[in-house]
PDB file of C-alpha atoms and ligand atoms in Angstrom:
ATOM      1  CA  MET A   1     193.745-114.047 -37.746  1.00 49.00           C
ATOM      2  CA  GLU A   2     195.234-117.373 -38.718  1.00 57.00           C
ATOM      3  CA  ILE A   3     196.446-119.832 -36.136  1.00 60.00           C
ATOM      4  CA  ASP A   4     199.917-121.270 -36.603  1.00 67.00           C
ATOM      5  CA  VAL A   5     198.859-124.924 -36.274  1.00 67.00           C
ATOM      6  CA  LEU A   6     202.365-126.375 -36.354  1.00 67.00           C
ATOM      7  CA  GLY A   7     203.585-123.824 -33.804  1.00 67.00           C
ATOM      8  CA  GLY A   8     200.678-124.768 -31.549  1.00 72.00           C
ATOM      9  CA  ILE A   9     201.156-128.474 -31.984  1.00 72.00           C
ATOM     10  CA  GLU A  10     204.833-128.231 -30.992  1.00 73.00           C
ATOM     11  CA  ALA A  11     203.411-127.620 -27.523  1.00 68.00           C
ATOM     12  CA  ALA A  12     202.378-131.301 -27.497  1.00 68.00           C
ATOM     13  CA  GLY A  13     206.050-132.134 -26.989  1.00 68.00           C
ATOM     14  CA  PRO A  14     206.007-132.078 -23.181  1.00 70.00           C
ATOM     15  CA  VAL A  15     202.859-134.273 -22.953  1.00 83.00           C
ATOM     16  CA  PHE A  16     204.901-137.478 -22.564  1.00 89.00           C
ATOM     17  CA  ARG A  17     207.793-136.994 -20.122  1.00 90.00           C
ATOM     18  CA  PHE A  18     208.779-140.678 -20.195  1.00 94.00           C
ATOM     19  CA  CYS A  19     208.674-143.237 -22.969  1.00 96.00           C
ATOM     20  CA  PRO A  20     205.415-145.204 -22.422  1.00 95.00           C
ATOM     21  CA  SER A  21     207.231-148.344 -23.607  1.00 97.00           C
ATOM     22  CA  CYS A  22     210.625-148.372 -21.802  1.00 98.00           C
ATOM     23  CA  GLY A  23     210.381-145.418 -19.396  1.00 97.00           C
ATOM     24  CA  SER A  24     213.310-143.535 -20.929  1.00 97.00           C
ATOM     25  CA  ARG A  25     213.413-139.799 -20.311  1.00 95.00           C
ATOM     26  CA  ARG A  26     214.934-139.268 -23.741  1.00 95.00           C
ATOM     27  CA  ILE A  27     211.620-139.519 -25.638  1.00 94.00           C
ATOM     28  CA  GLY A  28     211.322-136.626 -28.087  1.00 92.00           C
ATOM     29  CA  PHE A  29     208.553-134.966 -30.092  1.00 91.00           C
ATOM     30  CA  VAL A  30     209.658-134.802 -33.719  1.00 89.00           C
ATOM     31  CA  ALA A  31     208.505-132.448 -36.519  1.00 85.00           C
ATOM     32  CA  GLY A  32     205.305-131.564 -34.676  1.00 84.00           C
ATOM     33  CA  ARG A  33     203.826-134.978 -35.326  1.00 88.00           C
ATOM     34  CA  LYS A  34     205.399-137.955 -33.579  1.00 92.00           C
ATOM     35  CA  TRP A  35     206.937-139.085 -30.323  1.00 93.00           C
ATOM     36  CA  SER A  36     210.078-141.105 -30.836  1.00 95.00           C
ATOM     37  CA  CYS A  37     212.228-142.944 -28.268  1.00 96.00           C
ATOM     38  CA  PRO A  38     215.916-143.335 -29.182  1.00 97.00           C
ATOM     39  CA  ASP A  39     216.387-146.043 -26.542  1.00 98.00           C
ATOM     40  CA  CYS A  40     213.731-148.628 -27.504  1.00 98.00           C
ATOM     41  CA  GLY A  41     212.510-147.386 -30.901  1.00 97.00           C
ATOM     42  CA  PHE A  42     208.979-146.610 -29.655  1.00 97.00           C
ATOM     43  CA  LEU A  43     207.069-144.439 -32.153  1.00 96.00           C
ATOM     44  CA  TYR A  44     203.697-142.789 -31.680  1.00 94.00           C
ATOM     45  CA  PHE A  45     202.182-140.547 -34.325  1.00 94.00           C
ATOM     46  CA  HIS A  46     200.114-137.626 -33.019  1.00 92.00           C
ATOM     47  CA  ASN A  47     198.185-137.602 -36.302  1.00 93.00           C
ATOM     48  CA  VAL A  48     195.875-134.886 -37.523  1.00 93.00           C
ATOM     49  CA  ALA A  49     192.355-135.544 -36.222  1.00 95.00           C
ATOM     50  CA  ALA A  50     189.351-135.343 -38.558  1.00 98.00           C
ATOM     51  CA  ALA A  51     186.410-133.173 -37.581  1.00 98.00           C
ATOM     52  CA  ALA A  52     183.237-132.093 -39.402  1.00 98.00           C
ATOM     53  CA  GLY A  53     180.819-129.193 -39.110  1.00 98.00           C
ATOM     54  CA  VAL A  54     177.644-127.799 -40.658  1.00 98.00           C
ATOM     55  CA  VAL A  55     177.010-124.316 -42.071  1.00 98.00           C
ATOM     56  CA  ALA A  56     173.210-124.277 -41.813  1.00 98.00           C
ATOM     57  CA  GLU A  57     171.300-121.365 -43.340  1.00 97.00           C
ATOM     58  CA  ARG A  58     167.715-120.202 -43.177  1.00 96.00           C
ATOM     59  CA  GLU A  59     166.559-116.952 -44.809  1.00 94.00           C
ATOM     60  CA  GLY A  60     170.037-115.439 -44.793  1.00 95.00           C
ATOM     61  CA  ALA A  61     170.902-116.408 -41.219  1.00 96.00           C
ATOM     62  CA  ILE A  62     173.481-118.941 -40.066  1.00 97.00           C
ATOM     63  CA  LEU A  63     173.047-121.336 -37.178  1.00 97.00           C
ATOM     64  CA  LEU A  64     175.665-120.751 -34.457  1.00 98.00           C
ATOM     65  CA  LEU A  65     176.102-122.469 -31.106  1.00 98.00           C
ATOM     66  CA  ARG A  66     177.483-120.807 -27.997  1.00 98.00           C
ATOM     67  CA  ARG A  67     179.939-123.230 -26.415  1.00 97.00           C
ATOM     68  CA  ALA A  68     179.184-124.354 -22.879  1.00 97.00           C
ATOM     69  CA  LYS A  69     182.637-125.810 -22.251  1.00 95.00           C
ATOM     70  CA  GLU A  70     186.328-125.325 -22.907  1.00 93.00           C
ATOM     71  CA  PRO A  71     188.072-124.838 -25.192  1.00 93.00           C
ATOM     72  CA  ARG A  72     186.663-121.435 -26.155  1.00 94.00           C
ATOM     73  CA  LYS A  73     183.767-121.588 -23.686  1.00 96.00           C
ATOM     74  CA  GLY A  74     181.243-118.806 -24.356  1.00 97.00           C
ATOM     75  CA  PHE A  75     182.394-118.359 -27.950  1.00 98.00           C
ATOM     76  CA  LEU A  76     180.397-119.311 -31.040  1.00 98.00           C
ATOM     77  CA  ALA A  77     180.920-122.400 -33.195  1.00 98.00           C
ATOM     78  CA  LEU A  78     179.088-124.302 -35.899  1.00 98.00           C
ATOM     79  CA  PRO A  79     177.390-127.610 -35.066  1.00 98.00           C
ATOM     80  CA  GLY A  80     180.147-130.195 -35.368  1.00 98.00           C
ATOM     81  CA  GLY A  81     182.786-132.291 -33.696  1.00 97.00           C
ATOM     82  CA  PHE A  82     185.344-135.058 -34.033  1.00 97.00           C
ATOM     83  CA  VAL A  83     184.887-137.948 -36.443  1.00 98.00           C
ATOM     84  CA  GLU A  84     184.561-141.239 -34.553  1.00 98.00           C
ATOM     85  CA  PRO A  85     186.431-144.410 -35.573  1.00 98.00           C
ATOM     86  CA  GLY A  86     184.681-146.015 -38.560  1.00 98.00           C
ATOM     87  CA  GLU A  87     182.576-142.930 -39.292  1.00 98.00           C
ATOM     88  CA  SER A  88     182.478-140.745 -42.435  1.00 98.00           C
ATOM     89  CA  ALA A  89     182.797-136.961 -42.230  1.00 98.00           C
ATOM     90  CA  GLU A  90     179.199-136.653 -43.519  1.00 98.00           C
ATOM     91  CA  ASP A  91     177.816-138.996 -40.850  1.00 98.00           C
ATOM     92  CA  CYS A  92     179.839-137.167 -38.207  1.00 98.00           C
ATOM     93  CA  ALA A  93     178.386-133.812 -39.289  1.00 98.00           C
ATOM     94  CA  LEU A  94     174.819-135.219 -39.157  1.00 98.00           C
ATOM     95  CA  ARG A  95     175.354-136.932 -35.781  1.00 98.00           C
ATOM     96  CA  GLU A  96     176.977-133.913 -34.152  1.00 98.00           C
ATOM     97  CA  CYS A  97     174.291-131.575 -35.481  1.00 98.00           C
ATOM     98  CA  LEU A  98     171.581-133.843 -34.061  1.00 97.00           C
ATOM     99  CA  GLU A  99     173.346-134.216 -30.699  1.00 98.00           C
ATOM    100  CA  GLU A 100     174.080-130.518 -30.287  1.00 98.00           C
ATOM    101  CA  THR A 101     170.861-128.978 -31.644  1.00 98.00           C
ATOM    102  CA  GLY A 102     168.202-131.718 -31.635  1.00 97.00           C
ATOM    103  CA  TRP A 103     167.884-131.308 -35.421  1.00 97.00           C
ATOM    104  CA  LYS A 104     169.331-133.445 -38.203  1.00 97.00           C
ATOM    105  CA  PRO A 105     169.767-131.895 -41.683  1.00 97.00           C
ATOM    106  CA  ASP A 106     168.014-133.692 -44.585  1.00 95.00           C
ATOM    107  CA  ARG A 107     170.862-133.044 -46.954  1.00 96.00           C
ATOM    108  CA  LEU A 108     174.498-131.910 -46.835  1.00 98.00           C
ATOM    109  CA  GLU A 109     176.739-130.443 -49.511  1.00 97.00           C
ATOM    110  CA  PHE A 110     180.504-130.329 -49.133  1.00 97.00           C
ATOM    111  CA  LEU A 111     181.847-126.779 -48.790  1.00 97.00           C
ATOM    112  CA  ALA A 112     185.527-126.763 -47.862  1.00 97.00           C
ATOM    113  CA  SER A 113     188.032-128.003 -45.306  1.00 97.00           C
ATOM    114  CA  PHE A 114     190.488-126.062 -43.162  1.00 97.00           C
ATOM    115  CA  PRO A 115     193.173-126.887 -40.621  1.00 94.00           C
ATOM    116  CA  ASN A 116     192.536-125.978 -37.014  1.00 94.00           C
ATOM    117  CA  LEU A 117     194.188-126.265 -33.628  1.00 91.00           C
ATOM    118  CA  TYR A 118     192.107-127.655 -30.756  1.00 90.00           C
ATOM    119  CA  GLU A 119     193.534-127.767 -27.266  1.00 88.00           C
ATOM    120  CA  TYR A 120     191.764-130.162 -24.922  1.00 89.00           C
ATOM    121  CA  GLU A 121     192.782-130.839 -21.330  1.00 87.00           C
ATOM    122  CA  GLY A 122     196.229-129.422 -21.999  1.00 85.00           C
ATOM    123  CA  VAL A 123     196.903-131.496 -25.138  1.00 88.00           C
ATOM    124  CA  PRO A 124     196.984-129.621 -28.471  1.00 89.00           C
ATOM    125  CA  TYR A 125     195.461-131.468 -31.437  1.00 91.00           C
ATOM    126  CA  ALA A 126     195.982-130.400 -35.035  1.00 91.00           C
ATOM    127  CA  THR A 127     192.712-131.088 -36.859  1.00 95.00           C
ATOM    128  CA  CYS A 128     191.402-131.036 -40.413  1.00 97.00           C
ATOM    129  CA  ASP A 129     187.848-129.697 -40.279  1.00 98.00           C
ATOM    130  CA  SER A 130     185.489-130.578 -43.154  1.00 98.00           C
ATOM    131  CA  PHE A 131     182.455-128.361 -43.550  1.00 98.00           C
ATOM    132  CA  PHE A 132     179.102-129.039 -45.207  1.00 98.00           C
ATOM    133  CA  SER A 133     176.252-126.682 -46.014  1.00 97.00           C
ATOM    134  CA  ALA A 134     172.618-127.396 -45.141  1.00 97.00           C
ATOM    135  CA  ARG A 135     169.293-125.584 -44.939  1.00 97.00           C
ATOM    136  CA  PHE A 136     167.111-125.434 -41.880  1.00 95.00           C
ATOM    137  CA  ASP A 137     163.419-124.567 -41.730  1.00 94.00           C
ATOM    138  CA  ALA A 138     160.757-123.637 -39.197  1.00 93.00           C
ATOM    139  CA  GLY A 139     160.379-127.310 -38.268  1.00 91.00           C
ATOM    140  CA  ALA A 140     164.058-127.433 -37.351  1.00 92.00           C
ATOM    141  CA  VAL A 141     163.724-124.300 -35.242  1.00 93.00           C
ATOM    142  CA  ALA A 142     160.820-125.938 -33.376  1.00 92.00           C
ATOM    143  CA  ALA A 143     163.017-128.996 -32.733  1.00 90.00           C
ATOM    144  CA  PHE A 144     166.030-127.038 -31.445  1.00 95.00           C
ATOM    145  CA  ALA A 145     167.229-128.230 -28.060  1.00 96.00           C
ATOM    146  CA  PRO A 146     170.762-127.260 -26.971  1.00 96.00           C
ATOM    147  CA  GLU A 147     172.768-130.269 -25.795  1.00 97.00           C
ATOM    148  CA  PRO A 148     173.174-129.920 -22.009  1.00 96.00           C
ATOM    149  CA  GLY A 149     176.753-129.293 -20.932  1.00 96.00           C
ATOM    150  CA  GLU A 150     177.912-128.729 -24.516  1.00 96.00           C
ATOM    151  CA  VAL A 151     175.778-125.924 -25.926  1.00 97.00           C
ATOM    152  CA  GLU A 152     174.720-122.866 -23.962  1.00 97.00           C
ATOM    153  CA  GLU A 153     172.601-121.253 -26.648  1.00 96.00           C
ATOM    154  CA  ILE A 154     171.473-121.799 -30.253  1.00 97.00           C
ATOM    155  CA  LEU A 155     171.209-118.685 -32.356  1.00 96.00           C
ATOM    156  CA  ALA A 156     170.751-117.636 -35.974  1.00 96.00           C
ATOM    157  CA  ALA A 157     173.072-114.794 -36.984  1.00 97.00           C
ATOM    158  CA  PRO A 158     172.335-112.765 -40.152  1.00 97.00           C
ATOM    159  CA  LEU A 159     175.025-113.354 -42.775  1.00 94.00           C
ATOM    160  CA  GLY A 160     175.590-109.611 -43.087  1.00 93.00           C
ATOM    161  CA  LYS A 161     176.107-109.231 -39.340  1.00 95.00           C
ATOM    162  CA  LEU A 162     178.098-112.281 -38.289  1.00 96.00           C
ATOM    163  CA  PRO A 163     179.678-111.785 -34.841  1.00 97.00           C
ATOM    164  CA  TRP A 164     183.255-112.290 -36.097  1.00 97.00           C
ATOM    165  CA  ASN A 165     184.901-111.397 -32.784  1.00 97.00           C
ATOM    166  CA  GLU A 166     182.901-114.107 -30.997  1.00 98.00           C
ATOM    167  CA  ILE A 167     183.769-116.959 -33.386  1.00 97.00           C
ATOM    168  CA  ALA A 168     185.535-119.734 -31.458  1.00 96.00           C
ATOM    169  CA  PHE A 169     187.794-121.271 -34.085  1.00 95.00           C
ATOM    170  CA  ASP A 170     189.946-120.145 -36.981  1.00 95.00           C
ATOM    171  CA  SER A 171     188.544-122.867 -39.304  1.00 96.00           C
ATOM    172  CA  THR A 172     184.979-121.659 -38.576  1.00 97.00           C
ATOM    173  CA  ARG A 173     185.920-118.101 -39.442  1.00 97.00           C
ATOM    174  CA  ARG A 174     187.514-119.253 -42.677  1.00 97.00           C
ATOM    175  CA  VAL A 175     184.592-121.394 -43.859  1.00 97.00           C
ATOM    176  CA  LEU A 176     182.136-118.582 -43.095  1.00 97.00           C
ATOM    177  CA  GLU A 177     184.269-116.260 -45.231  1.00 96.00           C
ATOM    178  CA  VAL A 178     184.174-118.830 -48.066  1.00 96.00           C
ATOM    179  CA  TYR A 179     180.412-119.279 -47.651  1.00 96.00           C
ATOM    180  CA  LEU A 180     179.840-115.525 -47.724  1.00 95.00           C
ATOM    181  CA  SER A 181     181.980-114.947 -50.812  1.00 93.00           C
ATOM    182  CA  ALA A 182     180.346-117.888 -52.650  1.00 90.00           C
ATOM    183  CA  GLY A 183     176.929-116.395 -51.874  1.00 83.00           C
ATOM    184  CA  GLU A 184     178.030-113.037 -53.221  1.00 68.00           C
ATOM    185  CA  THR A 185     179.350-114.692 -56.379  1.00 58.00           C
ATOM    186  CA  SER A 186     176.111-116.599 -57.033  1.00 57.00           C
ATOM    187  CA  ALA A 187     174.077-113.462 -56.298  1.00 49.00           C
ATOM    188  CA  VAL A 188     176.099-111.584 -58.918  1.00 46.00           C
ATOM    189  CA  GLN A 189     175.732-114.437 -61.418  1.00 44.00           C
ATOM    190  CA  GLY A 190     171.995-114.577 -60.750  1.00 41.00           C
ATOM    191  CA  ASP A 191     171.486-110.922 -61.698  1.00 39.00           C
TER     192      ASP A 191
HETATM  193 ZN1   ZN B   1     211.537-146.199 -25.105  1.00 91.14          ZN
END
């Protein structure tokens, strides 16, 4: 299943009912990306937000976090979150992983990026999610501590038995597919 990001983001149109600059009711949401006021010229770009996540593996199992809050509460996601102002995607991935699991990867390798749609408090955000791979070990498992209010449970799902119907986000599903197929390719090449 692929989410129609632009279709979802069109729903951001009604977020501003009045122009925040002149109060006009004629403010419009244009091309799924900007609010524009024909009366005073106000422009506000609802730009794509950057996010980063970690595909962490240990002995053929992938680290997944059960979400403790909306959106997609109860579903499974990778450690990750939104890039903060002034932050790189790599630093975001490390920070979010540490905050959410209590463990910080030693090393990251870029995997892929995918678009996603993230609806928060009634506002849809189109995102570009960058994913990095990492390895975790027994020491990491010992350090695991789910972030209160954010993460309900930390689990390691075998790559051959990933719970696809419980995955929270389209971008997560897509990067796991890429990770799996890359693993199969390298396994074939290694033979
Ligand atoms: Zn205006």
